[in-house]
XYZ file of N, CA, C and O in Angstrom:
612
model
N -21.641 13.954 -9.306
C -21.197 13.562 -8.629
C -19.555 14.023 -8.786
O -18.802 14.066 -7.251
N -19.161 14.005 -9.526
C -17.656 14.537 -10.341
C -17.367 16.289 -9.011
O -16.349 16.092 -8.511
N -18.488 16.829 -9.019
C -18.273 18.066 -8.445
C -18.244 17.738 -7.384
O -17.856 18.199 -6.823
N -19.061 17.105 -6.502
C -19.217 16.702 -5.109
C -17.665 16.135 -4.542
O -17.494 16.771 -3.459
N -17.328 15.342 -5.310
C -16.215 14.471 -5.345
C -14.725 15.850 -4.868
O -14.283 15.504 -4.210
N -15.087 16.580 -6.215
C -14.003 17.591 -6.014
C -14.154 18.525 -4.814
O -13.097 18.782 -4.590
N -15.241 18.854 -4.421
C -15.104 19.558 -3.330
C -15.101 18.851 -2.246
O -14.351 19.698 -1.556
N -15.172 17.645 -1.779
C -15.121 17.246 -0.945
C -13.032 16.711 -0.716
O -12.861 17.229 0.189
N -12.968 16.743 -1.706
C -11.267 15.854 -1.645
C -10.283 18.078 -1.712
O -9.372 17.433 -1.547
N -11.198 18.162 -2.552
C -9.561 19.743 -3.134
C -10.801 20.591 -2.526
O -9.967 22.122 -2.746
N -11.296 20.988 -2.338
C -12.940 22.056 -1.960
C -13.291 22.809 -2.584
O -13.164 22.676 -4.695
N -14.511 23.341 -2.527
C -14.894 23.814 -3.557
C -14.511 24.933 -4.701
O -13.651 25.254 -4.437
N -14.940 24.683 -5.875
C -14.750 25.243 -6.950
C -15.143 26.433 -7.587
O -15.905 26.487 -7.218
N -14.492 27.813 -6.743
C -14.874 29.127 -7.145
C -16.108 29.675 -5.660
O -15.757 28.721 -4.891
N -17.359 30.016 -6.211
C -18.636 30.188 -5.168
C -19.195 29.148 -5.037
O -20.075 28.959 -4.388
N -19.131 28.001 -5.980
C -19.918 26.680 -6.367
C -19.633 25.765 -5.212
O -18.533 24.743 -5.096
N -20.262 25.931 -3.846
C -19.956 24.876 -2.798
C -21.819 24.375 -2.226
O -22.620 25.114 -2.315
N -21.816 23.026 -2.305
C -22.978 22.110 -2.034
C -22.995 21.623 -0.785
O -23.389 21.200 -0.068
N -21.306 21.041 -0.035
C -21.102 20.311 1.303
C -20.567 20.844 2.353
O -20.842 21.081 2.963
N -19.470 21.842 1.335
C -18.608 22.743 1.978
C -18.549 24.197 2.265
O -19.269 24.579 1.112
N -18.247 24.970 2.813
C -18.032 26.297 2.256
C -17.102 26.766 1.934
O -16.366 26.320 1.348
N -17.479 28.334 0.770
C -16.894 28.751 -0.219
C -15.188 28.691 0.965
O -15.514 29.404 1.498
N -14.470 28.815 -0.158
C -13.325 28.957 0.435
C -12.440 27.707 1.514
O -11.329 27.503 1.667
N -13.023 26.624 1.425
C -12.339 25.323 2.499
C -11.485 24.696 1.908
O -11.464 24.741 0.541
N -10.644 24.354 2.206
C -9.554 23.495 1.043
C -10.015 22.771 1.502
O -9.053 21.963 0.449
N -10.844 21.557 1.817
C -11.185 20.543 1.235
C -10.073 19.469 1.942
O -9.148 19.534 3.135
N -10.775 18.146 2.103
C -9.693 17.282 2.793
C -8.213 16.811 2.371
O -7.351 17.076 3.825
N -7.967 16.666 1.006
C -6.776 17.258 1.177
C -5.491 18.126 1.633
O -4.381 17.915 2.108
N -6.211 19.252 1.036
C -5.704 20.596 1.542
C -5.357 20.551 3.106
O -4.065 21.091 3.555
N -6.571 19.569 3.463
C -6.067 19.883 5.083
C -5.612 19.149 5.652
O -4.536 18.973 6.353
N -5.061 17.794 5.323
C -4.434 16.416 5.445
C -3.107 17.294 5.398
O -1.852 16.647 6.202
N -2.386 18.083 4.532
C -1.183 18.773 3.932
C -0.577 19.383 5.703
O 0.462 19.823 5.830
N -1.373 19.895 5.922
C -1.411 21.135 7.240
C -1.026 20.099 8.298
O -0.738 20.914 9.421
N -1.041 18.962 8.780
C -0.837 18.529 9.936
C 0.539 17.430 9.989
O 0.316 16.819 8.409
N 0.628 17.489 11.024
C 1.965 16.916 11.007
C 1.976 15.025 11.268
O 1.044 14.976 11.404
N 2.742 14.401 11.537
C 2.500 12.943 11.855
C 2.538 12.932 13.281
O 1.430 11.932 13.487
N 2.991 13.901 14.100
C 3.158 13.579 15.389
C 1.542 14.064 15.762
O 0.559 13.203 16.488
N 0.803 15.176 15.041
C -1.009 15.716 15.478
C -1.536 14.534 14.591
O -2.493 14.070 15.233
N -1.318 13.750 13.169
C -1.702 12.922 12.620
C -1.886 10.898 13.429
O -2.800 10.737 13.240
N -1.289 11.368 14.909
C -0.949 10.542 16.167
C -1.690 10.455 16.839
O -1.649 9.646 17.667
N -2.137 11.430 17.277
C -2.301 11.810 18.600
C -4.059 11.762 19.199
O -4.671 11.573 17.628
N -3.912 11.122 20.165
C -5.964 10.793 20.333
C -5.664 11.958 21.077
O -5.575 12.085 21.943
N -7.022 12.732 20.957
C -7.142 14.020 21.653
C -8.029 13.666 23.378
O -7.453 14.322 24.178
N -8.417 12.538 23.586
C -8.393 11.490 24.899
C -8.434 10.201 24.307
O -8.756 9.752 23.853
N -8.868 9.701 25.701
C -8.515 8.151 25.748
C -9.760 7.002 24.749
O -10.697 7.917 25.012
N -9.627 6.421 23.829
C -10.448 5.421 23.466
C -10.363 5.935 22.093
O -11.710 5.224 21.109
N -9.772 7.419 21.969
C -10.531 8.407 19.933
C -9.722 7.504 20.044
O -8.366 7.423 19.896
N -10.046 7.407 18.278
C -8.853 7.380 17.346
C -8.148 8.953 16.664
O -8.478 9.916 17.268
N -7.521 8.484 15.647
C -6.581 9.533 15.256
C -6.617 9.829 14.009
O -7.383 8.706 13.004
N -6.449 10.783 13.455
C -6.164 11.765 12.048
C -5.856 10.146 10.967
O -6.361 9.783 9.970
N -5.042 9.898 11.404
C -4.103 8.523 10.771
C -4.773 7.745 10.323
O -4.758 6.783 9.212
N -5.658 7.346 11.335
C -6.598 5.725 11.220
C -7.767 6.325 10.734
O -7.964 5.616 9.573
N -8.477 7.524 10.196
C -9.430 8.101 9.741
C -8.789 7.661 7.896
O -9.328 7.318 7.242
N -7.637 8.491 8.266
C -7.795 8.531 6.049
C -6.618 6.907 5.910
O -7.116 6.817 5.274
N -6.683 6.257 6.925
C -6.120 4.996 6.033
C -7.341 4.202 6.209
O -7.472 3.497 4.755
N -8.365 4.500 6.826
C -9.533 3.943 6.378
C -10.369 4.128 5.196
O -10.864 3.844 4.176
N -10.350 5.552 5.007
C -11.069 6.139 3.817
C -9.677 6.003 2.530
O -10.651 5.652 1.603
N -8.960 5.854 2.811
C -8.183 5.401 1.693
C -8.236 3.535 1.315
O -8.155 3.100 0.029
N -8.588 2.788 2.295
C -8.640 1.692 2.396
C -10.157 1.859 1.516
O -10.551 1.127 0.261
N -11.114 1.897 1.367
C -12.613 2.036 1.252
C -12.542 3.011 -0.527
O -12.822 2.144 -1.104
N -11.625 3.407 -0.737
C -11.011 4.269 -1.987
C -10.642 2.820 -2.717
O -10.776 3.167 -4.088
N -9.644 2.393 -2.399
C -9.150 1.419 -3.231
C -10.421 0.448 -3.512
O -10.050 -0.260 -4.716
N -11.188 -0.008 -2.363
C -12.022 -1.124 -2.663
C -12.558 -0.009 -3.985
O -13.422 -1.428 -5.112
N -13.320 0.671 -3.750
C -14.058 1.308 -4.817
C -13.106 1.521 -6.706
O -14.312 1.423 -7.463
N -11.913 1.869 -6.240
C -11.237 2.043 -7.987
C -11.011 0.628 -8.159
O -11.412 0.411 -9.236
N -11.273 -0.378 -7.452
C -11.033 -2.223 -8.087
C -12.404 -2.033 -8.710
O -12.316 -2.637 -9.792
N -13.118 -1.712 -7.573
C -14.951 -2.236 -8.664
C -14.590 -1.466 -9.881
O -15.695 -1.859 -10.968
N -14.732 0.125 -9.750
C -14.994 0.824 -10.691
C -14.178 -0.083 -12.066
O -14.561 0.461 -13.324
N -12.521 -0.149 -11.428
C -11.835 -0.872 -12.892
C -12.869 -2.477 -13.285
O -11.829 -2.555 -14.338
N -13.577 -2.976 -13.017
C -14.133 -4.196 -13.760
C -13.625 -4.840 -12.679
O -14.823 -5.963 -12.822
N -13.212 -5.090 -11.051
C -13.843 -6.103 -10.212
C -15.077 -6.220 -9.510
O -15.809 -5.287 -9.573
N -15.522 -6.966 -9.761
C -17.494 -7.321 -9.223
C -17.143 -7.180 -8.075
O -18.426 -6.821 -7.846
N -17.046 -7.658 -6.753
C -17.209 -7.567 -5.827
C -15.854 -7.527 -4.844
O -15.703 -8.584 -4.005
N -14.980 -6.738 -4.869
C -14.284 -6.651 -4.251
C -14.312 -6.153 -2.640
O -13.327 -6.728 -1.845
N -15.896 -5.881 -2.027
C -15.632 -6.010 -0.679
C -16.133 -7.533 -0.009
O -16.026 -7.585 1.270
N -15.773 -8.669 -0.917
C -16.262 -10.040 -0.458
C -15.186 -10.027 0.216
O -15.496 -10.717 1.529
N -14.351 -9.528 0.423
C -12.916 -10.162 1.152
C -12.162 -8.990 1.648
O -11.111 -9.110 2.341
N -12.680 -7.909 1.664
C -12.823 -6.482 3.022
C -13.138 -6.914 3.659
O -13.260 -7.812 4.643
N -11.445 -6.525 4.440
C -11.277 -6.301 6.269
C -11.495 -5.025 6.755
O -10.411 -4.351 6.728
N -12.369 -4.252 7.410
C -12.984 -3.412 7.519
C -12.053 -2.610 9.068
O -11.311 -1.867 8.851
N -11.983 -4.274 9.939
C -11.498 -3.925 10.402
C -9.315 -2.861 10.831
O -8.927 -2.817 11.372
N -9.084 -4.305 9.408
C -7.760 -3.492 9.483
C -7.334 -2.883 8.998
O -6.594 -1.909 9.051
N -8.846 -1.548 8.296
C -8.451 -0.818 7.791
C -8.845 0.414 8.879
O -8.023 1.936 8.523
N -8.446 0.495 9.887
C -8.796 0.999 11.449
C -7.593 0.514 11.808
O -7.041 1.607 13.347
N -6.744 -0.153 11.966
C -4.991 -0.489 13.209
C -4.308 0.682 12.487
O -3.201 0.642 14.015
N -4.099 1.368 11.364
C -2.958 2.058 12.008
C -2.974 3.552 12.351
O -3.856 4.990 12.053
N -2.813 3.442 14.046
C -3.330 4.618 14.888
C -2.277 5.615 14.659
O -2.335 6.921 14.757
N -0.535 4.949 14.586
C 0.318 5.980 14.384
C 0.906 5.980 13.205
O 1.391 5.191 12.533
N 1.668 7.329 13.340
C 2.777 7.044 11.533
C 3.978 7.899 11.897
O 3.530 8.853 12.858
N 5.202 7.553 11.571
C 6.011 8.557 11.314
C 6.391 9.029 10.296
O 4.944 9.125 9.537
N 6.821 10.331 10.418
C 6.713 11.787 9.112
C 6.416 10.599 7.915
O 6.111 11.429 6.839
N 7.502 9.885 7.566
C 7.387 9.110 6.242
C 6.516 8.461 5.969
O 5.846 8.516 4.736
N 6.231 7.524 7.014
C 4.721 7.115 6.629
C 3.302 7.712 6.889
O 2.479 7.159 5.817
N 3.387 9.204 7.319
C 2.517 9.999 6.974
C 2.249 10.400 5.753
O 1.187 10.891 4.633
N 3.505 10.757 5.165
C 4.145 11.526 3.567
C 3.553 10.350 2.844
O 2.573 10.635 1.575
N 3.912 9.186 2.940
C 3.541 7.921 2.125
C 2.220 8.434 2.301
O 1.414 7.344 1.252
N 1.158 7.873 3.378
C -0.169 7.556 3.289
C -1.185 8.439 2.912
O -1.778 8.321 1.743
N -0.847 10.022 2.710
C -1.255 11.202 2.183
C -0.973 10.990 0.770
O -2.170 11.158 0.144
N 0.190 10.527 0.108
C -0.173 10.674 -1.392
C -0.626 9.229 -1.898
O -1.316 9.709 -3.040
N -0.600 8.150 -1.058
C -1.363 6.655 -1.153
C -2.980 7.392 -1.297
O -3.818 6.945 -2.391
N -3.310 8.523 -0.644
C -4.817 9.000 -0.846
C -5.110 9.809 -1.570
O -5.812 9.701 -2.455
N -4.457 11.026 -1.794
C -4.297 11.473 -3.202
C -4.100 10.641 -4.377
O -5.705 11.141 -4.993
N -3.274 9.493 -4.084
C -3.257 8.740 -5.615
C -5.086 8.283 -5.949
O -5.593 7.905 -6.796
N -5.652 7.672 -5.051
C -6.845 6.905 -4.704
C -7.778 7.830 -4.792
O -8.587 7.456 -5.682
N -7.761 9.001 -4.018
C -8.955 10.156 -4.099
C -8.709 10.458 -6.040
O -9.507 10.420 -6.801
N -7.512 10.920 -7.032
C -7.453 10.819 -7.834
C -7.948 9.812 -9.102
O -9.031 10.747 -9.882
N -7.900 9.158 -8.629
C -8.611 7.444 -9.353
C -9.615 7.243 -9.795
O -10.495 7.154 -10.123
N -10.246 7.622 -8.265
C -11.909 7.817 -7.838
C -12.463 8.652 -8.864
O -13.652 8.463 -9.341
N -12.144 10.032 -8.624
C -12.555 11.289 -9.490
C -12.985 10.915 -10.858
O -13.550 10.843 -11.734
N -11.507 10.856 -11.296
C -11.337 9.878 -12.463
C -12.466 9.203 -13.118
O -13.212 8.813 -14.086
N -12.453 7.784 -12.614
C -13.355 7.080 -12.849
C -14.359 7.172 -12.771
O -15.277 6.309 -13.699
N -15.188 7.598 -11.644
C -16.730 8.285 -12.033
C -16.838 9.547 -12.960
O -17.763 9.558 -13.653
N -15.539 10.341 -12.994
C -15.779 11.644 -14.623
C -15.973 9.971 -15.743
O -17.102 11.267 -16.840
N -15.688 9.434 -15.833
C -15.398 8.942 -17.180
C -16.448 7.703 -17.382
O -16.989 7.177 -18.439
N -17.525 6.768 -16.020
C -18.445 6.426 -16.279
C -19.569 6.870 -17.013
O -20.475 7.980 -16.585
N -20.250 5.927 -17.815
C -21.557 6.524 -18.496
C -22.569 5.662 -18.181
O -23.608 6.688 -18.255
N -22.173 4.143 -17.650
C -23.545 4.025 -17.223
C -23.673 3.220 -15.705
O -22.535 3.051 -15.228
N -24.964 3.973 -15.032
C -25.384 4.155 -13.599
C -25.843 3.321 -13.439
O -27.185 3.645 -13.971
N -26.173 1.731 -12.472
C -27.602 1.785 -12.358
C -27.678 2.005 -10.863
O -26.823 2.699 -10.495
N -28.872 1.506 -10.052
C -29.275 2.049 -8.730
C -28.728 1.783 -7.772
O -27.935 2.536 -6.887
N -26.997 0.482 -8.141
C -26.486 0.183 -6.861
C -25.476 0.945 -7.435
O -25.077 1.252 -6.164
N -25.202 1.427 -7.869
C -23.484 1.476 -8.308
C -23.800 2.761 -8.081
O -22.926 3.888 -7.647
N -24.865 3.720 -8.504
C -25.165 5.163 -8.231
C -25.431 5.407 -6.406
O -24.784 6.312 -6.365
N -26.044 4.435 -5.778
C -26.197 4.736 -4.295
C -24.582 4.159 -4.031
O -24.040 5.460 -2.743
N -23.864 3.701 -3.974
C -22.948 3.136 -3.400
C -21.982 4.660 -4.155
O -21.044 4.882 -2.811
N -21.812 4.828 -5.164
C -20.844 5.972 -5.587
C -21.157 6.890 -5.130
O -20.409 7.824 -4.016
N -23.057 7.628 -4.440
C -23.069 9.017 -4.055
C -22.232 8.635 -2.645
O -21.941 9.470 -1.913
N -22.910 7.792 -1.802
C -22.596 7.260 -0.378
C -21.015 7.534 -0.526
O -20.526 7.930 0.762
N -20.108 7.739 -1.562
C -18.866 7.496 -1.044
C -18.408 9.343 -0.737
O -17.091 9.535 -0.226
N -19.372 9.835 -1.226
C -19.056 11.568 -1.322
C -19.447 11.725 0.340
O -18.594 12.276 1.181
N -20.641 11.418 0.804
C -21.101 11.245 2.392
C -20.307 10.569 3.203
O -19.610 11.144 4.218
N -19.700 9.322 3.026
C -18.371 8.819 3.870
C -18.022 9.717 3.938
O -17.011 9.987 5.084
N -16.822 10.031 2.864
C -15.505 10.898 3.240
C -15.717 12.326 4.017
O -14.967 12.721 4.517
N -17.178 13.333 3.388
C -17.592 14.302 4.351
C -17.381 13.298 5.417
O -16.776 15.310 6.481
N -17.532 12.630 5.926
C -18.435 12.279 7.303
C -16.647 12.339 7.639
O -16.464 12.776 9.102
N -15.816 11.625 7.095
C -14.828 11.175 7.680
C -13.925 13.120 7.899
O -13.046 13.038 8.770
N -13.946 13.721 7.204
C -13.430 14.951 7.097
C -14.303 15.816 8.063
O -13.161 16.638 9.096
N -15.218 15.834 8.499
C -15.971 16.250 9.765
C -15.155 15.931 10.620
O -14.662 16.671 12.280
N -15.006 14.350 10.939
C -14.274 13.526 12.455
C -13.040 14.427 12.292
O -12.770 14.341 13.787
N -12.153 14.476 11.484
C -10.446 14.882 11.295
C -11.215 16.337 12.306
O -10.282 16.637 12.915
N -11.588 17.049 11.474
C -11.640 18.175 11.831
C -11.927 18.249 13.338
O -11.524 18.795 14.561
N -13.018 17.514 13.772
C -13.196 17.738 15.453
C -11.906 16.675 15.974
O -12.071 17.540 17.431
N -11.354 15.830 15.784
C -10.647 15.352 16.350
C -9.358 16.688 16.469
O -8.666 17.394 17.744
N -8.974 17.441 15.056
C -8.181 18.495 14.967
C -8.572 19.706 16.073
O -7.527 20.388 16.822
N -9.773 19.638 16.235
C -10.661 21.197 17.164
C -10.142 20.549 18.562
O -10.083 21.098 19.158
N -10.092 18.907 19.060
C -10.136 18.568 20.754
C -8.368 19.260 20.721
O -8.191 19.472 21.664
N -7.583 18.985 19.612
C -6.432 19.534 19.353
C -5.882 20.344 20.164
O -4.972 20.967 19.662
N -6.815 21.124 19.511
C -6.739 23.009 19.135
C -5.811 23.349 18.340
O -5.216 24.073 17.680
N -6.141 22.384 17.017
C -5.129 22.452 15.589
C -6.479 23.028 14.365
O -5.942 23.166 13.613
N -7.380 23.217 14.822
C -8.247 23.843 13.849
C -9.289 24.565 14.055
O -10.340 24.560 15.406
N -9.355 26.062 13.724
C -10.525 26.891 13.961
C -11.161 26.764 12.859
O -11.002 27.366 11.766
N -13.116 26.490 12.972
C -13.705 26.703 12.201
C -13.757 28.168 11.773
O -14.171 28.810 12.103
N -13.763 28.326 10.480
C -14.072 29.468 10.113
C -15.411 30.289 9.628
O -16.653 29.937 9.627
C-alpha cells in the first residue's frame, strides 16, 4: 500500500513502477505545474475542473485520515456533493488547496505505513484509495490534455 500511495502521489521511486510509468511526476508534482486559471478552467461546457477534482480527492483523504486516526465512521455524515462544488480558485485558494491536499496525502501515507492490523473491509477501503486517486490523476490529465496543457510522454 505504501509503495502504491507513494507512486500515485509522488511518482514512482526509481525504476520501480506499478501504476504509472517510470519518471512520471505523480499527482502532487503534476498539480504544482498548474496555475489557478488552468485549475479553474473547464475544457468544455458541463465538464468539471482540476480544482474540483483536487478538492474532491482532498475531502476523501480527510475522511480516510479521520478513520485511520480512530473515528469509527466518518463517512456517515460525508457530503460528497459538497466536495465537487469548488470549481474555481484564486491563486491564493489554489496554493492553499494544494497545501491542504499535500498534507492530507502525507497523513494518509503515514497512517497506512504505520498500521499493523488490517481486516478485509479496512484493507479493501485502503486499497481503493489508491485506485480512486489514480482515477482522478487520469481525469485531471484528460482535462489538461483537452486544454493542451499536458502531453503524455
